[in-house]
Protein backbone atom coordinates (compact mmCIF):
# COMPACT_ATOMS: atom_id res chain seq x y z
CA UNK A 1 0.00 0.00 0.00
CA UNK A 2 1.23 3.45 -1.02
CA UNK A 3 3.20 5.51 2.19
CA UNK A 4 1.05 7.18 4.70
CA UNK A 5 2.35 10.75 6.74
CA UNK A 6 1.30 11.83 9.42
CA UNK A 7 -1.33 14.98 8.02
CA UNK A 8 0.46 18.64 9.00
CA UNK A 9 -1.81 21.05 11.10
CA UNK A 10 -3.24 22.38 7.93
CA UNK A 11 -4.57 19.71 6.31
CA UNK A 12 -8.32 19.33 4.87
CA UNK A 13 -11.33 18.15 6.83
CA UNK A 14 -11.85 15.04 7.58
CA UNK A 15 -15.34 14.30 6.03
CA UNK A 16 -13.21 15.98 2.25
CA UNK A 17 -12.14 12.35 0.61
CA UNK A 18 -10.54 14.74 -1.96
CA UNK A 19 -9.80 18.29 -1.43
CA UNK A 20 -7.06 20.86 -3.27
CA UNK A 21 -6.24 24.91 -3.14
CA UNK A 22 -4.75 27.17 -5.14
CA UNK A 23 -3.89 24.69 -8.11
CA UNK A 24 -1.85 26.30 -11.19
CA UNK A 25 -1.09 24.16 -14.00
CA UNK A 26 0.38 24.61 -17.87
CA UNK A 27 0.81 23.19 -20.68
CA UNK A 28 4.07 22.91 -22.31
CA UNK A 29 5.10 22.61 -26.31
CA UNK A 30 8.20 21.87 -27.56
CA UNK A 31 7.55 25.22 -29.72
CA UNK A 32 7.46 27.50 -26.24
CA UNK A 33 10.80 28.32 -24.38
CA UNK A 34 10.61 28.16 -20.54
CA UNK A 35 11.29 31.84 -20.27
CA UNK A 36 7.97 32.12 -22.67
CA UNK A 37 5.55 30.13 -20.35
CA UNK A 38 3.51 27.21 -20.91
CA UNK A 39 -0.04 27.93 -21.76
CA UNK A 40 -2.30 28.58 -18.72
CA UNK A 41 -4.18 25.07 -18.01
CA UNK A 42 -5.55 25.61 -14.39
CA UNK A 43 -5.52 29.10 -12.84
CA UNK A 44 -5.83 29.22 -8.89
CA UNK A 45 -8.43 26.37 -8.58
CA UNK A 46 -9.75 25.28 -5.21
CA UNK A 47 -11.84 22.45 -4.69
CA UNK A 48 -13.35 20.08 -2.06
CA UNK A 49 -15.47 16.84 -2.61
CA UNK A 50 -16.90 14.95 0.52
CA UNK A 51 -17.19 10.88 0.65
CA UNK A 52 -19.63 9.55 -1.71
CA UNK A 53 -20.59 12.67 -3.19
CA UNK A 54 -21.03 12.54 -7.15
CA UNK A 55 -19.91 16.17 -8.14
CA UNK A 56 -19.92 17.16 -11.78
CA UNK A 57 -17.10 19.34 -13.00
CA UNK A 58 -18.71 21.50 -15.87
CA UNK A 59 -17.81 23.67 -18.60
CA UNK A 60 -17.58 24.12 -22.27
CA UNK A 61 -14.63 22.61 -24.15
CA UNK A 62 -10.89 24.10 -23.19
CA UNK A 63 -11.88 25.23 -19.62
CA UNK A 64 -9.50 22.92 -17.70
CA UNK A 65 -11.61 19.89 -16.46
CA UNK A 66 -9.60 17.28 -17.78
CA UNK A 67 -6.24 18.83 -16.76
CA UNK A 68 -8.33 19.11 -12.84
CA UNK A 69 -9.36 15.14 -12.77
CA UNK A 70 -5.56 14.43 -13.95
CA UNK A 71 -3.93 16.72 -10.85
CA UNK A 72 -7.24 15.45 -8.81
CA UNK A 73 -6.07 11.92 -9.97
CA UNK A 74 -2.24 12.41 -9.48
CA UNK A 75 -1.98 11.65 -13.03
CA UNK A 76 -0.41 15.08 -12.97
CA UNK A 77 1.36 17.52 -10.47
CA UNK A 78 0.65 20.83 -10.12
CA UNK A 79 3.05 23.53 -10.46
CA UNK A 80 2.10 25.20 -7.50
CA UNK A 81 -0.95 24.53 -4.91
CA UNK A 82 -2.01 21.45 -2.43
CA UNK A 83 -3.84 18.29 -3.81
CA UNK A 84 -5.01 16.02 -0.71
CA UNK A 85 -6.36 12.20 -0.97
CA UNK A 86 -8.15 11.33 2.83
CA UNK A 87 -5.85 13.95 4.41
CA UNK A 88 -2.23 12.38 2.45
CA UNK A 89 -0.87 15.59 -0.08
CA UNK A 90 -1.06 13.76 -3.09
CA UNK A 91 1.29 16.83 -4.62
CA UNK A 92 4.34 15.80 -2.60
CA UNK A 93 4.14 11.84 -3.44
CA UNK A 94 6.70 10.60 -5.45
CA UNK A 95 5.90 8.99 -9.11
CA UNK A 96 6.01 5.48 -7.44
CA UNK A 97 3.45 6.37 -4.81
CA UNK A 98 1.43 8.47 -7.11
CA UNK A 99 1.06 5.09 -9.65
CA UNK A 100 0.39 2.68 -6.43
CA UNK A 101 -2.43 5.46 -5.18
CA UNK A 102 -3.97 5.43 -8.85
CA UNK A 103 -4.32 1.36 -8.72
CA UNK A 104 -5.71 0.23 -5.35
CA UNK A 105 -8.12 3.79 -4.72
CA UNK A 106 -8.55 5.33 -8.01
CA UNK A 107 -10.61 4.39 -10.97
CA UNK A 108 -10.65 6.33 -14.16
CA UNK A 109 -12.59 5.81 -17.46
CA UNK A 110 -12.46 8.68 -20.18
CA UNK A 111 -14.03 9.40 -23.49
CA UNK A 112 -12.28 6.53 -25.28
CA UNK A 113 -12.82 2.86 -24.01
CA UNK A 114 -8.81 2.32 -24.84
CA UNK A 115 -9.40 -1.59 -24.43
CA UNK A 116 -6.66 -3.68 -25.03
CA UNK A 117 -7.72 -5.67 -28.75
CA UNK A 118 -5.70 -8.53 -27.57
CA UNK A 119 -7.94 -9.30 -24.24
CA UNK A 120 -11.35 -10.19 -24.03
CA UNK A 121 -13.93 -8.22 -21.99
CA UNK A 122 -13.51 -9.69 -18.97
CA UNK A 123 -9.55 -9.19 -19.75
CA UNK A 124 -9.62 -5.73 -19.84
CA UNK A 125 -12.21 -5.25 -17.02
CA UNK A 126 -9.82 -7.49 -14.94
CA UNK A 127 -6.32 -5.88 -16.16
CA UNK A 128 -6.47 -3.22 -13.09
CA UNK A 129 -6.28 -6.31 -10.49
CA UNK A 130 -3.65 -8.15 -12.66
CA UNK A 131 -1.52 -5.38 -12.84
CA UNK A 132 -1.79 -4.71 -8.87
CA UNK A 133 -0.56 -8.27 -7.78
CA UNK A 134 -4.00 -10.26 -7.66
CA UNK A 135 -4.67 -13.98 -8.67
CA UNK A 136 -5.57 -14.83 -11.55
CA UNK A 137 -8.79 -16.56 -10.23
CA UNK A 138 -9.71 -13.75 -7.70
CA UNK A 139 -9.43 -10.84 -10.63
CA UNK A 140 -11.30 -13.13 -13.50
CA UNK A 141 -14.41 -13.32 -10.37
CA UNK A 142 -13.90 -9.79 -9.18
CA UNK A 143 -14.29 -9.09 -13.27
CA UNK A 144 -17.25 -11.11 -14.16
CA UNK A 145 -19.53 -10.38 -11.33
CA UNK A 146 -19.01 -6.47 -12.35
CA UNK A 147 -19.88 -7.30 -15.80
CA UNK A 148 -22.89 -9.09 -14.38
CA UNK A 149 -23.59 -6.04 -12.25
CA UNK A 150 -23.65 -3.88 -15.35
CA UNK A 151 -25.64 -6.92 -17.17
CA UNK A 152 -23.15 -7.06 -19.86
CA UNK A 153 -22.08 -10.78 -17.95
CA UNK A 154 -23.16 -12.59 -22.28
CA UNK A 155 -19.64 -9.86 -23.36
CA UNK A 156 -17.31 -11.53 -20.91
CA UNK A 157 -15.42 -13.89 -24.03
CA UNK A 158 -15.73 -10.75 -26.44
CA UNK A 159 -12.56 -9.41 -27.68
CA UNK A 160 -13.45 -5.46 -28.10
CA UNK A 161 -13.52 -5.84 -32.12
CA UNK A 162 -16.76 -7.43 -31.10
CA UNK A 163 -18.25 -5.19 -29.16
CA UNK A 164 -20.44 -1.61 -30.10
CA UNK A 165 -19.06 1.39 -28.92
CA UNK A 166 -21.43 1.63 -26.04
CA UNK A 167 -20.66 -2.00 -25.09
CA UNK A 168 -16.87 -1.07 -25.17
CA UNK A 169 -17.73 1.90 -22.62
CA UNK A 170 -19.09 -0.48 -20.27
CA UNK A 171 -16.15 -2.80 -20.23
CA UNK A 172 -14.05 0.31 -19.68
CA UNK A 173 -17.17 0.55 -16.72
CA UNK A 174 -16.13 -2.21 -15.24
CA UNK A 175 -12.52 -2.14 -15.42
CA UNK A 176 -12.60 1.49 -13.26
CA UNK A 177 -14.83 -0.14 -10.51
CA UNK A 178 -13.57 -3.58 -10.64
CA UNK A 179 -10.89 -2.87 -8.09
CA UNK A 180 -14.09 -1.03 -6.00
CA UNK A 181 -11.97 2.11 -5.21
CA UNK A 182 -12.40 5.42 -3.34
CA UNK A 183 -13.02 7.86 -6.26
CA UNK A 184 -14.00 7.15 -10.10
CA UNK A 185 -12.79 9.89 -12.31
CA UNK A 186 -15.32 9.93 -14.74
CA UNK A 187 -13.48 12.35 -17.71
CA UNK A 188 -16.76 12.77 -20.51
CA UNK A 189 -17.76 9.05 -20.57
CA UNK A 190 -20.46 9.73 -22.41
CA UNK A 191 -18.81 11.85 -25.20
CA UNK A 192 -19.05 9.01 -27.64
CA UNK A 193 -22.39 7.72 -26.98
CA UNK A 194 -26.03 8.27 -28.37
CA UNK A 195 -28.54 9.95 -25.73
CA UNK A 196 -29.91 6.33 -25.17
CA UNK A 197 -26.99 4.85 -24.66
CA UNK A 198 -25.41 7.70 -21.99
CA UNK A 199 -28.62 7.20 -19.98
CA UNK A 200 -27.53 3.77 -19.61
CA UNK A 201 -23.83 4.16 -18.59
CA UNK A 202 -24.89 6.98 -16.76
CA UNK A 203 -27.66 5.22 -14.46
CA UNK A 204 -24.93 2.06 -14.32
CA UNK A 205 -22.08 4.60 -13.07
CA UNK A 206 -24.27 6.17 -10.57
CA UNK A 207 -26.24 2.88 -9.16
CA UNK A 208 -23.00 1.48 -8.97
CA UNK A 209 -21.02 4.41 -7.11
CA UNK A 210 -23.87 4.96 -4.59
CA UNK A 211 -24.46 0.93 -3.91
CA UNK A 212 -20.58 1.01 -2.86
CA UNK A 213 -19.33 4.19 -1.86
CA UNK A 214 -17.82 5.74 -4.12
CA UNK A 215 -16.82 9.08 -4.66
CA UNK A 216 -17.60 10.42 -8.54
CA UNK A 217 -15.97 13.08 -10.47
CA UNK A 218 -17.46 13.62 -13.48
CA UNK A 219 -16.40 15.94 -16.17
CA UNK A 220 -18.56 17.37 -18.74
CA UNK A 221 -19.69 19.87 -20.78
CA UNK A 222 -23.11 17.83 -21.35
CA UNK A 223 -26.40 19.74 -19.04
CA UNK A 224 -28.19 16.16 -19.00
CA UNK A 225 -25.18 14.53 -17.95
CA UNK A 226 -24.45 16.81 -15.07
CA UNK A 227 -27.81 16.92 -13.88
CA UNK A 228 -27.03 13.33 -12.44
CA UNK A 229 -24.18 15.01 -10.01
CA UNK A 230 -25.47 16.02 -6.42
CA UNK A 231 -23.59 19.11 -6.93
CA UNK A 232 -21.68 21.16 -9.97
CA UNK A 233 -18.28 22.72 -9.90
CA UNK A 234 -17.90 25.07 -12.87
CA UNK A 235 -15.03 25.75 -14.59
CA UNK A 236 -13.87 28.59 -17.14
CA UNK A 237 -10.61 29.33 -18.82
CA UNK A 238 -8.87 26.96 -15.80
CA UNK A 239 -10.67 29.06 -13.55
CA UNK A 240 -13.42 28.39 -11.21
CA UNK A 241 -16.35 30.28 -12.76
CA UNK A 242 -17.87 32.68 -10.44
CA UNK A 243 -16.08 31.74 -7.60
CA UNK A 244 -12.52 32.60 -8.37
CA UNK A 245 -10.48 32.85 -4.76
CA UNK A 246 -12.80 31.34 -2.63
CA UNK A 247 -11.89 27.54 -1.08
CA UNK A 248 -14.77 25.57 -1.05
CA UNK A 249 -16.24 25.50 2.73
CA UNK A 250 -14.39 28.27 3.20
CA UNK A 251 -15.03 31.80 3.87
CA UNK A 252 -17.20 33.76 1.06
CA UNK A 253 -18.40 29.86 -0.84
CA UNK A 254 -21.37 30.58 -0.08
CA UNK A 255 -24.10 26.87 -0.53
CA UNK A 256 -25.40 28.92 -4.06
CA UNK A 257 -21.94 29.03 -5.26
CA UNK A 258 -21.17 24.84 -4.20
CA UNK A 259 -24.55 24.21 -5.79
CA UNK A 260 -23.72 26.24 -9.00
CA UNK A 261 -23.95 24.61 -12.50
CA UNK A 262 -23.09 26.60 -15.25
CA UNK A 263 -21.93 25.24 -18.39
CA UNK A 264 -21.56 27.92 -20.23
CA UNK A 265 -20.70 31.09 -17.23
């Protein structure tokens, strides 16, 4: 299990599973110097999400939600600001910790299914537990009874050149809960999918994440999909949108301001 430090005096509450301040982030080229700058990615962002909450992180296109899941995530560190997981600075783990945290409490699924071709369903929806140490038997059961969670149990032999799009997103389902983690970062899951089919995933993620637990980010610049969340965080030009220098359940975020859900502020 990843290393565990004893929390300094200001660390985030206790009920915040995930909880940052002050995050800057940019994007680098190979065509921009360091004395240019990278371009501006996230701009002074401050967030908090309590256990179990499903909080939609909104906004049109360019506004800095992926980039916020990935430092969220530890997929990325910020250049300057605090990222906390359960009261342990994510920010200060080393790449080796950061990986370990991502496998055993984090599960992501994004836009693209990015199944392996060479696995079946069950394969893929396993390959988190595999990769993490677990038995062959004990991550082929852990896999199938999600897929017969998210009825897709008749896919398990299907290799993804088998499968529809929207089958393929629910493989890629069922490999970001199969390891039943803390927090699934959800980055525009339903991007790809007719307004049928995001229903579905969309009702599947959220059954799923309250049944067990789990904490939900979900980016998107879709109204019907955030309208699932219990709460919106907007986001504009990598900043938050209305509520630029305020920490959330701090002084001035007012419950209006948590609750807001503009995707287009």
């Amino acid at each position: 299990m990843y290393a565990m430090v004893a929390p300094p005096d200001n660390a985030p509450p206790d009920n915040d599973v995930l909880w940052a301040r002050s995050v800057h982030y940019s994007h680098w080229d190979s065509a921009r110097t360091k004395s240019q700058g990278g371009s501006p990615g996230l701009i002074g962002v401050s967030i908090s999400v309590r256990q179990g909450e499903i909080l939609a992180v909104t906004g049109p296109r360019g506004s800095g939600k992926t980039t916020l899941l990935k430092c969220l995530a530890g997929r990325l560190v910020p250049e300057q600001g605090e990222v906390w997981f359960n009261s342990v600075p994510v920010h200060t783990m080393g790449t080796t910790a950061r990986e370990q945290l991502r496998r055993e409490r984090f599960g992501w699924i994004g836009p693209e299914p990015a199944l392996l071709p060479e696995l079946t369903a069950w394969e893929n929806a396993a390959l988190p537990l595999l990769l993490s140490g677990a038995s062959h038997r004990t991550a082929k059961h852990a896999a199938r009874a999600w897929l017969d969670r998210l009825d897709i149990g008749g896919l398990a032999r299907k290799r993804p050149r088998g499968l529809t799009r929207a089958e393929a997103q629910r493989i890629a389902l069922a490999r970001a809960l199969v390891n039943e983690p803390a927090v699934i970062f959800a980055d525009e899951p339903t991007a790809p999918l007719h307004r049928t089919e995001r229903s579905l995933l969309l009702r599947t993620l959220t059954t799923a994440a309250r049944s067990h637990g789990i904490t939900v980010l979900l980016a998107t610049h879709e109204e019907d999909t955030a309208a699932v969340a219990d709460r919106c965080f907007a986001l504009l030009d990598g900043r938050p949108a209305g509520t630029a220098g305020t920490v959330p359940g701090g002084p001035g975020d007012t419950p209006e301001d948590q609750a807001a859900c503009s995707l287009s502020a």
